[in-house]
Coordinates of C-alpha atoms in Angstrom, one line a residue:
M175 CA 18.2 -7.8 46.9
W176 CA 21.6 -6.8 48.3
E177 CA 21.0 -7.7 52.0
G178 CA 23.3 -10.2 53.6
R179 CA 25.9 -9.8 50.9
S180 CA 29.6 -8.4 51.6
R181 CA 30.7 -5.3 49.4
G182 CA 32.7 -7.5 47.2
E183 CA 29.8 -9.8 46.4
R184 CA 27.7 -6.8 45.6
E185 CA 30.2 -5.3 43.1
S186 CA 30.7 -8.8 41.6
A187 CA 27.1 -9.2 41.0
R188 CA 26.9 -5.5 39.4
C189 CA 29.6 -6.4 36.9
E190 CA 27.9 -9.6 36.1
Q191 CA 24.7 -7.5 35.2
R192 CA 26.4 -5.0 33.3
P193 CA 27.4 -7.2 30.1
T194 CA 23.8 -8.8 30.0
M195 CA 22.3 -5.0 30.2
A196 CA 25.0 -4.1 27.4
A197 CA 24.1 -7.1 25.4
A198 CA 20.4 -6.2 25.3
T199 CA 21.0 -2.5 24.3
T200 CA 23.3 -3.7 21.6
T201 CA 20.4 -6.2 20.2
V202 CA 17.6 -3.5 20.4
A203 CA 20.1 -1.1 18.4
A204 CA 21.0 -3.9 15.7
E205 CA 17.2 -4.5 15.3
Y206 CA 16.3 -0.7 15.5
P207 CA 19.1 1.4 14.0
P208 CA 18.8 5.0 13.6
F209 CA 15.5 6.0 11.9
V210 CA 15.5 7.4 8.2
L211 CA 12.1 8.4 6.9
G212 CA 11.0 6.6 3.7
R213 CA 13.7 3.9 4.1
A214 CA 13.6 0.5 5.0
R215 CA 14.7 -0.8 8.6
F216 CA 16.7 -3.7 6.8
D217 CA 19.4 -3.5 4.0
Q218 CA 17.6 -4.0 0.9
S219 CA 20.7 -4.7 -1.0
T220 CA 20.7 -8.1 0.3
F221 CA 17.9 -10.8 0.1
H222 CA 18.0 -11.5 3.8
G223 CA 17.4 -7.7 4.4
R224 CA 14.6 -7.8 1.9
F225 CA 12.9 -10.8 3.4
R226 CA 13.0 -9.2 6.9
H227 CA 11.4 -6.4 5.2
F228 CA 8.7 -7.9 3.8
L229 CA 7.9 -10.1 6.7
D230 CA 7.0 -6.8 8.3
I231 CA 4.8 -5.7 5.1
I232 CA 2.9 -9.1 5.1
D233 CA 2.6 -9.0 9.0
P234 CA -1.2 -10.1 9.4
R235 CA -1.4 -8.2 12.8
T236 CA -1.3 -5.0 10.8
L237 CA -4.9 -5.9 9.7
F238 CA -6.2 -5.0 13.1
V239 CA -4.5 -1.6 13.4
T240 CA -7.2 0.7 14.3
E241 CA -7.9 4.0 12.8
R242 CA -6.5 5.8 15.9
R243 CA -3.5 4.1 16.1
L244 CA -2.9 4.6 12.2
K245 CA -3.3 8.5 12.6
A246 CA -1.0 8.3 15.5
A247 CA 1.6 6.4 13.5
A248 CA 1.1 9.0 10.6
Q249 CA 1.2 12.0 12.9
L250 CA 4.5 10.6 14.5
L251 CA 6.2 10.5 11.1
E252 CA 5.0 14.1 10.3
D253 CA 6.4 15.3 13.4
F254 CA 9.7 13.7 12.5
K255 CA 9.8 15.0 8.9
Y256 CA 9.2 18.7 10.2
G257 CA 11.5 18.4 13.2
T258 CA 8.8 18.7 15.9
L259 CA 9.2 15.0 17.4
P260 CA 8.3 14.9 21.1
S261 CA 11.3 14.1 23.3
G262 CA 11.7 10.7 24.3
V263 CA 10.5 8.9 21.0
S264 CA 12.6 5.9 20.4
N265 CA 13.8 4.6 17.0
Q266 CA 11.7 1.5 17.7
Q267 CA 8.7 3.6 17.8
L268 CA 9.4 5.3 14.8
W269 CA 10.1 2.0 12.4
E270 CA 7.0 0.6 14.3
A271 CA 5.0 3.5 12.9
Q272 CA 6.3 3.4 9.5
K273 CA 5.5 -0.5 9.6
I274 CA 2.0 0.3 10.0
K275 CA 1.6 3.1 7.4
Q276 CA 3.5 1.2 4.8
A277 CA 1.1 -2.0 5.7
V278 CA -2.0 0.1 5.3
L279 CA -1.5 3.2 3.0
H280 CA -0.4 3.3 -0.5
P281 CA 3.3 4.7 -1.1
D282 CA 2.2 6.7 -3.9
T283 CA -1.3 8.2 -3.1
N284 CA -1.3 7.8 0.6
E285 CA -4.8 6.3 0.6
K286 CA -6.0 3.4 2.6
I287 CA -5.8 0.1 0.8
L288 CA -8.8 -2.3 1.2
M289 CA -8.1 -5.0 3.7
P290 CA -8.3 -8.0 1.2
F291 CA -6.1 -6.3 -1.2
R292 CA -3.2 -5.4 1.2
M293 CA 0.0 -7.6 1.2
S294 CA -0.6 -8.0 4.8
G295 CA -4.1 -9.7 3.8
Y296 CA -2.9 -11.3 0.8
I297 CA -2.3 -14.8 2.8
P298 CA -5.5 -14.8 5.0
F299 CA -7.6 -14.0 2.2
G300 CA -5.8 -15.8 -0.5
T301 CA -5.4 -19.4 1.2
P302 CA -8.8 -20.4 0.8
I303 CA -8.5 -19.6 -2.9
V304 CA -5.5 -21.8 -2.9
V305 CA -7.2 -24.7 -1.1
G306 CA -10.1 -24.4 -3.8
L307 CA -7.7 -24.3 -6.6
L308 CA -6.0 -27.7 -5.4
L309 CA -9.2 -29.7 -4.5
P310 CA -8.9 -33.0 -6.3
Q311 CA -11.3 -34.5 -9.0
Q312 CA -12.6 -30.9 -10.0
T313 CA -15.4 -30.5 -12.5
L314 CA -15.3 -28.0 -15.5
A315 CA -17.5 -25.7 -13.3
T316 CA -15.4 -25.9 -10.4
T317 CA -12.3 -25.5 -12.4
V318 CA -13.7 -22.4 -14.0
F319 CA -15.0 -21.0 -10.8
W320 CA -11.6 -21.2 -8.7
Q321 CA -9.5 -19.7 -11.6
W322 CA -11.9 -16.9 -12.0
L323 CA -12.0 -16.2 -8.3
N324 CA -8.1 -16.3 -8.0
Q325 CA -7.6 -13.9 -10.7
S326 CA -10.2 -11.5 -9.6
H327 CA -8.4 -11.5 -6.0
N328 CA -4.9 -11.2 -8.0
A329 CA -6.3 -8.3 -10.1
C330 CA -7.7 -6.4 -7.1
V331 CA -4.4 -6.8 -5.2
N332 CA -2.4 -5.6 -8.3
Y333 CA -4.4 -2.6 -8.8
A334 CA -4.4 -1.7 -5.1
N335 CA -0.6 -2.0 -5.0
R336 CA 0.3 -0.5 -8.5
N337 CA 2.6 2.2 -9.2
A338 CA 0.2 5.1 -8.9
T339 CA 2.5 8.2 -10.0
K340 CA 0.1 8.4 -12.9
P341 CA -3.4 7.8 -12.9
T342 CA -4.5 4.5 -14.5
P343 CA -8.1 4.1 -16.3
M344 CA -10.4 1.7 -15.4
S345 CA -10.5 0.4 -18.9
R346 CA -7.0 -0.8 -18.5
F347 CA -7.8 -2.4 -15.2
L348 CA -10.5 -4.4 -16.9
L349 CA -8.4 -5.2 -19.8
G350 CA -5.9 -6.8 -17.8
Y351 CA -8.5 -8.5 -15.6
S352 CA -10.4 -10.0 -18.7
G353 CA -7.0 -11.1 -20.2
A354 CA -5.9 -13.0 -17.0
V355 CA -9.4 -14.6 -16.1
A356 CA -9.3 -16.0 -19.9
S357 CA -5.7 -17.0 -20.2
A358 CA -6.1 -19.0 -16.8
V359 CA -9.5 -20.5 -17.4
S360 CA -8.5 -21.7 -20.9
L361 CA -5.3 -23.0 -19.8
A362 CA -6.5 -24.8 -17.0
V363 CA -9.5 -26.2 -18.8
G364 CA -7.2 -27.3 -21.8
L365 CA -5.1 -29.1 -19.7
N366 CA -7.7 -30.8 -17.7
V367 CA -9.4 -32.1 -20.9
F368 CA -6.0 -33.0 -22.5
I369 CA -5.2 -35.2 -19.3
K370 CA -8.8 -36.9 -19.1
K371 CA -8.4 -37.9 -22.5
A372 CA -4.9 -39.6 -22.5
S373 CA -5.4 -43.0 -22.5
R374 CA -1.7 -43.6 -21.4
F375 CA -2.2 -42.5 -17.8
N376 CA -4.0 -44.8 -15.2
P377 CA -6.6 -43.2 -13.0
A378 CA -4.2 -42.8 -10.0
T379 CA -1.6 -41.2 -12.1
R380 CA -4.2 -38.9 -14.1
L381 CA -5.6 -37.6 -10.5
L382 CA -2.0 -36.9 -9.2
I383 CA -1.0 -34.9 -12.7
Q384 CA -4.5 -33.0 -12.5
R385 CA -3.4 -31.7 -9.1
F386 CA -0.7 -29.8 -10.7
V387 CA -2.7 -28.3 -13.4
P388 CA -3.4 -25.0 -11.4
F389 CA 0.4 -24.2 -11.5
P390 CA 1.1 -23.3 -15.2
A391 CA -2.3 -21.9 -15.5
V392 CA -1.9 -19.5 -12.6
A393 CA 1.8 -18.5 -13.3
A394 CA 0.8 -17.6 -17.0
A395 CA -2.2 -15.7 -15.9
N396 CA -0.3 -13.8 -13.2
V397 CA 2.1 -12.6 -15.9
S398 CA -0.4 -11.7 -18.4
N399 CA -2.5 -9.7 -15.4
V400 CA 0.6 -7.6 -14.5
V401 CA 1.6 -7.0 -18.4
L402 CA -1.9 -6.2 -19.5
M403 CA -2.9 -3.9 -16.3
R404 CA 0.3 -2.1 -16.3
H405 CA 1.4 -2.0 -20.2
G406 CA 0.5 1.7 -20.1
E407 CA 3.5 2.4 -17.9
L408 CA 5.6 1.3 -20.8
E409 CA 4.3 3.9 -23.1
E410 CA 4.1 6.7 -20.6
G411 CA 6.9 5.9 -18.1
I412 CA 6.8 5.8 -14.5
S413 CA 8.1 8.5 -11.6
V414 CA 11.8 8.4 -11.2
M415 CA 13.4 9.9 -7.8
D416 CA 16.8 11.0 -6.8
E417 CA 18.7 10.1 -3.9
D418 CA 16.8 12.6 -1.7
G419 CA 13.3 11.4 -2.7
N420 CA 12.7 14.3 -5.2
A421 CA 10.8 13.4 -8.4
I422 CA 13.2 14.1 -11.6
G423 CA 10.8 12.9 -14.2
F424 CA 9.1 9.9 -16.0
S425 CA 11.1 7.2 -17.5
K426 CA 10.0 4.4 -19.8
I427 CA 13.2 2.5 -19.1
A428 CA 12.6 2.3 -15.5
A429 CA 9.0 1.3 -16.3
R430 CA 10.4 -1.8 -18.2
H431 CA 12.5 -2.7 -15.3
A432 CA 9.5 -2.5 -12.9
L433 CA 7.4 -4.4 -14.9
T434 CA 10.0 -7.1 -15.6
E435 CA 10.8 -7.6 -11.8
T436 CA 6.8 -7.8 -10.8
A437 CA 6.2 -10.2 -13.8
L438 CA 9.1 -12.5 -12.4
T439 CA 8.0 -12.3 -8.7
R440 CA 4.4 -13.1 -9.8
A441 CA 5.8 -16.2 -12.0
V442 CA 7.8 -17.6 -9.0
L443 CA 5.1 -17.1 -6.4
P444 CA 2.8 -19.9 -7.5
I445 CA 5.7 -22.5 -7.5
P446 CA 5.8 -23.6 -3.9
I447 CA 2.1 -22.6 -3.1
L448 CA 0.6 -24.7 -6.0
V449 CA 3.5 -27.4 -6.2
L450 CA 4.4 -28.3 -2.8
P451 CA 0.7 -29.0 -1.3
P452 CA 0.0 -31.6 -3.9
I453 CA 3.2 -33.3 -3.3
I454 CA 2.9 -33.3 0.4
M455 CA -0.8 -34.2 0.2
S456 CA 0.0 -37.2 -1.8
F457 CA 2.1 -38.7 0.9
L458 CA -0.2 -37.4 3.9
E459 CA -3.3 -39.0 2.1
K460 CA -1.6 -42.4 2.6
T461 CA -1.0 -42.3 6.2
R462 CA -3.4 -44.3 8.7
M463 CA -4.8 -40.9 10.1
L464 CA -6.4 -39.8 6.9
Q465 CA -7.3 -43.2 5.6
T466 CA -9.2 -43.7 8.8
R467 CA -10.4 -40.1 9.3
P468 CA -11.1 -38.9 5.6
R469 CA -12.9 -35.8 7.1
L470 CA -9.6 -34.4 8.2
T471 CA -8.3 -34.3 4.9
L472 CA -9.9 -30.9 4.1
P473 CA -8.5 -29.3 7.3
V474 CA -5.0 -30.8 6.8
H475 CA -4.9 -29.8 3.2
S476 CA -5.8 -26.2 4.3
L477 CA -3.0 -26.1 6.8
V478 CA -0.5 -27.4 4.2
C479 CA -1.8 -24.6 1.8
L480 CA -1.5 -22.1 4.5
A481 CA 2.0 -23.1 5.4
A482 CA 3.0 -23.1 1.7
F483 CA 1.6 -19.6 1.2
G484 CA 3.4 -18.1 4.1
F485 CA 6.7 -19.5 3.1
A486 CA 6.3 -18.7 -0.5
L487 CA 4.8 -15.0 -0.4
P488 CA 7.9 -13.1 1.5
L489 CA 10.4 -15.1 -0.5
A490 CA 9.0 -14.3 -3.9
I491 CA 8.6 -10.7 -3.2
S492 CA 11.8 -10.4 -1.6
L493 CA 13.5 -11.2 -5.0
F494 CA 13.4 -7.6 -5.7
P495 CA 13.3 -4.4 -3.4
Q496 CA 10.0 -2.5 -3.5
I497 CA 11.9 0.6 -4.1
S498 CA 14.1 -0.6 -7.0
E499 CA 17.3 1.3 -7.9
I500 CA 19.0 1.9 -11.3
E501 CA 22.1 3.6 -12.8
T502 CA 21.2 7.1 -13.8
S503 CA 23.5 6.7 -16.7
K504 CA 21.0 3.9 -18.3
L505 CA 18.0 6.3 -18.1
E506 CA 16.7 8.9 -20.5
P507 CA 19.0 11.9 -21.2
E508 CA 16.3 14.5 -20.2
I509 CA 16.3 12.7 -16.7
Q510 CA 20.1 12.4 -16.5
S511 CA 20.3 16.2 -17.0
K512 CA 18.2 16.7 -14.0
T513 CA 20.4 15.2 -11.0
L514 CA 24.0 14.8 -10.5
G515 CA 23.3 11.5 -8.5
E516 CA 24.8 8.1 -9.8
R517 CA 21.7 6.1 -9.0
S518 CA 18.0 6.8 -9.2
F519 CA 14.8 5.0 -7.5
Y520 CA 11.6 4.1 -8.5
N521 CA 8.7 2.3 -6.8
K522 CA 8.3 -1.1 -8.8
G523 CA 4.9 -1.9 -7.5
L524 CA 3.7 -5.4 -6.3

């Protein structure tokens, strides 16, 4: 490599390489800071940090993690916890191991979450349902079917990612599920019937308005689902931790904050998913490509829904951190007496 060069030229070339290598090292250090077990890689006090964090959480590549790799990741984190980490393990390897564990295992129970109900599986398994919800010219039967299927999927995701510091009876799960399905179906069917009977709308306008019916139905049902399934937390409280991650008691106040944050997230989530695709498709369907090739309408519609879902999910769940914090002084007196820290933490669920 250095043949045919003078000594001065060789020194100059080495000096040019040093800044490049230093820049690369700085970039890696910024992307993978010193590892802290149980903490997020990105700053959770900012929306951008939470957005980057949840991009990791919903990364669909983690759906294909093998059992062997999952065990290796969990073992690496155990070794770090007990100070038996092999030499040469980098911060990047530790952060990647934690990403895998958080994507596959529940943070409270440490049990494996079924693939369709993981946050990393929410987009690939939920997109076909979104496409079905937004299909034009739906009958009463198809409206009921897609709303039922959507709420069934949402209920399972809610249950799989619930705050599990206390056991949740199946009766509570069924109550939340039934309430969500009933609210979604009744609202969707009622709005569709009202629109069809509205004589002041011409057929084109009526069809366009019907495309937006799934949004209020899904948003209302999502909130109903969360509240009905997790209302027991308001009575019993959820586990609160100090700054070192030690449980210091169960708080009803923290439970109220957790449910409010989750309900807001679930209300915001359908906005871009169920509002943007109808708007975009109303323009695309007028293009020459879809008018001359109507068979492409469903594939294009599916791609638009996938893009909207992929855009909306990380934005919605980034509104609040997964492990939220609250001022200890705002909690119950019995919890305040167990810690000297100014802030306490709780898992809000998803």
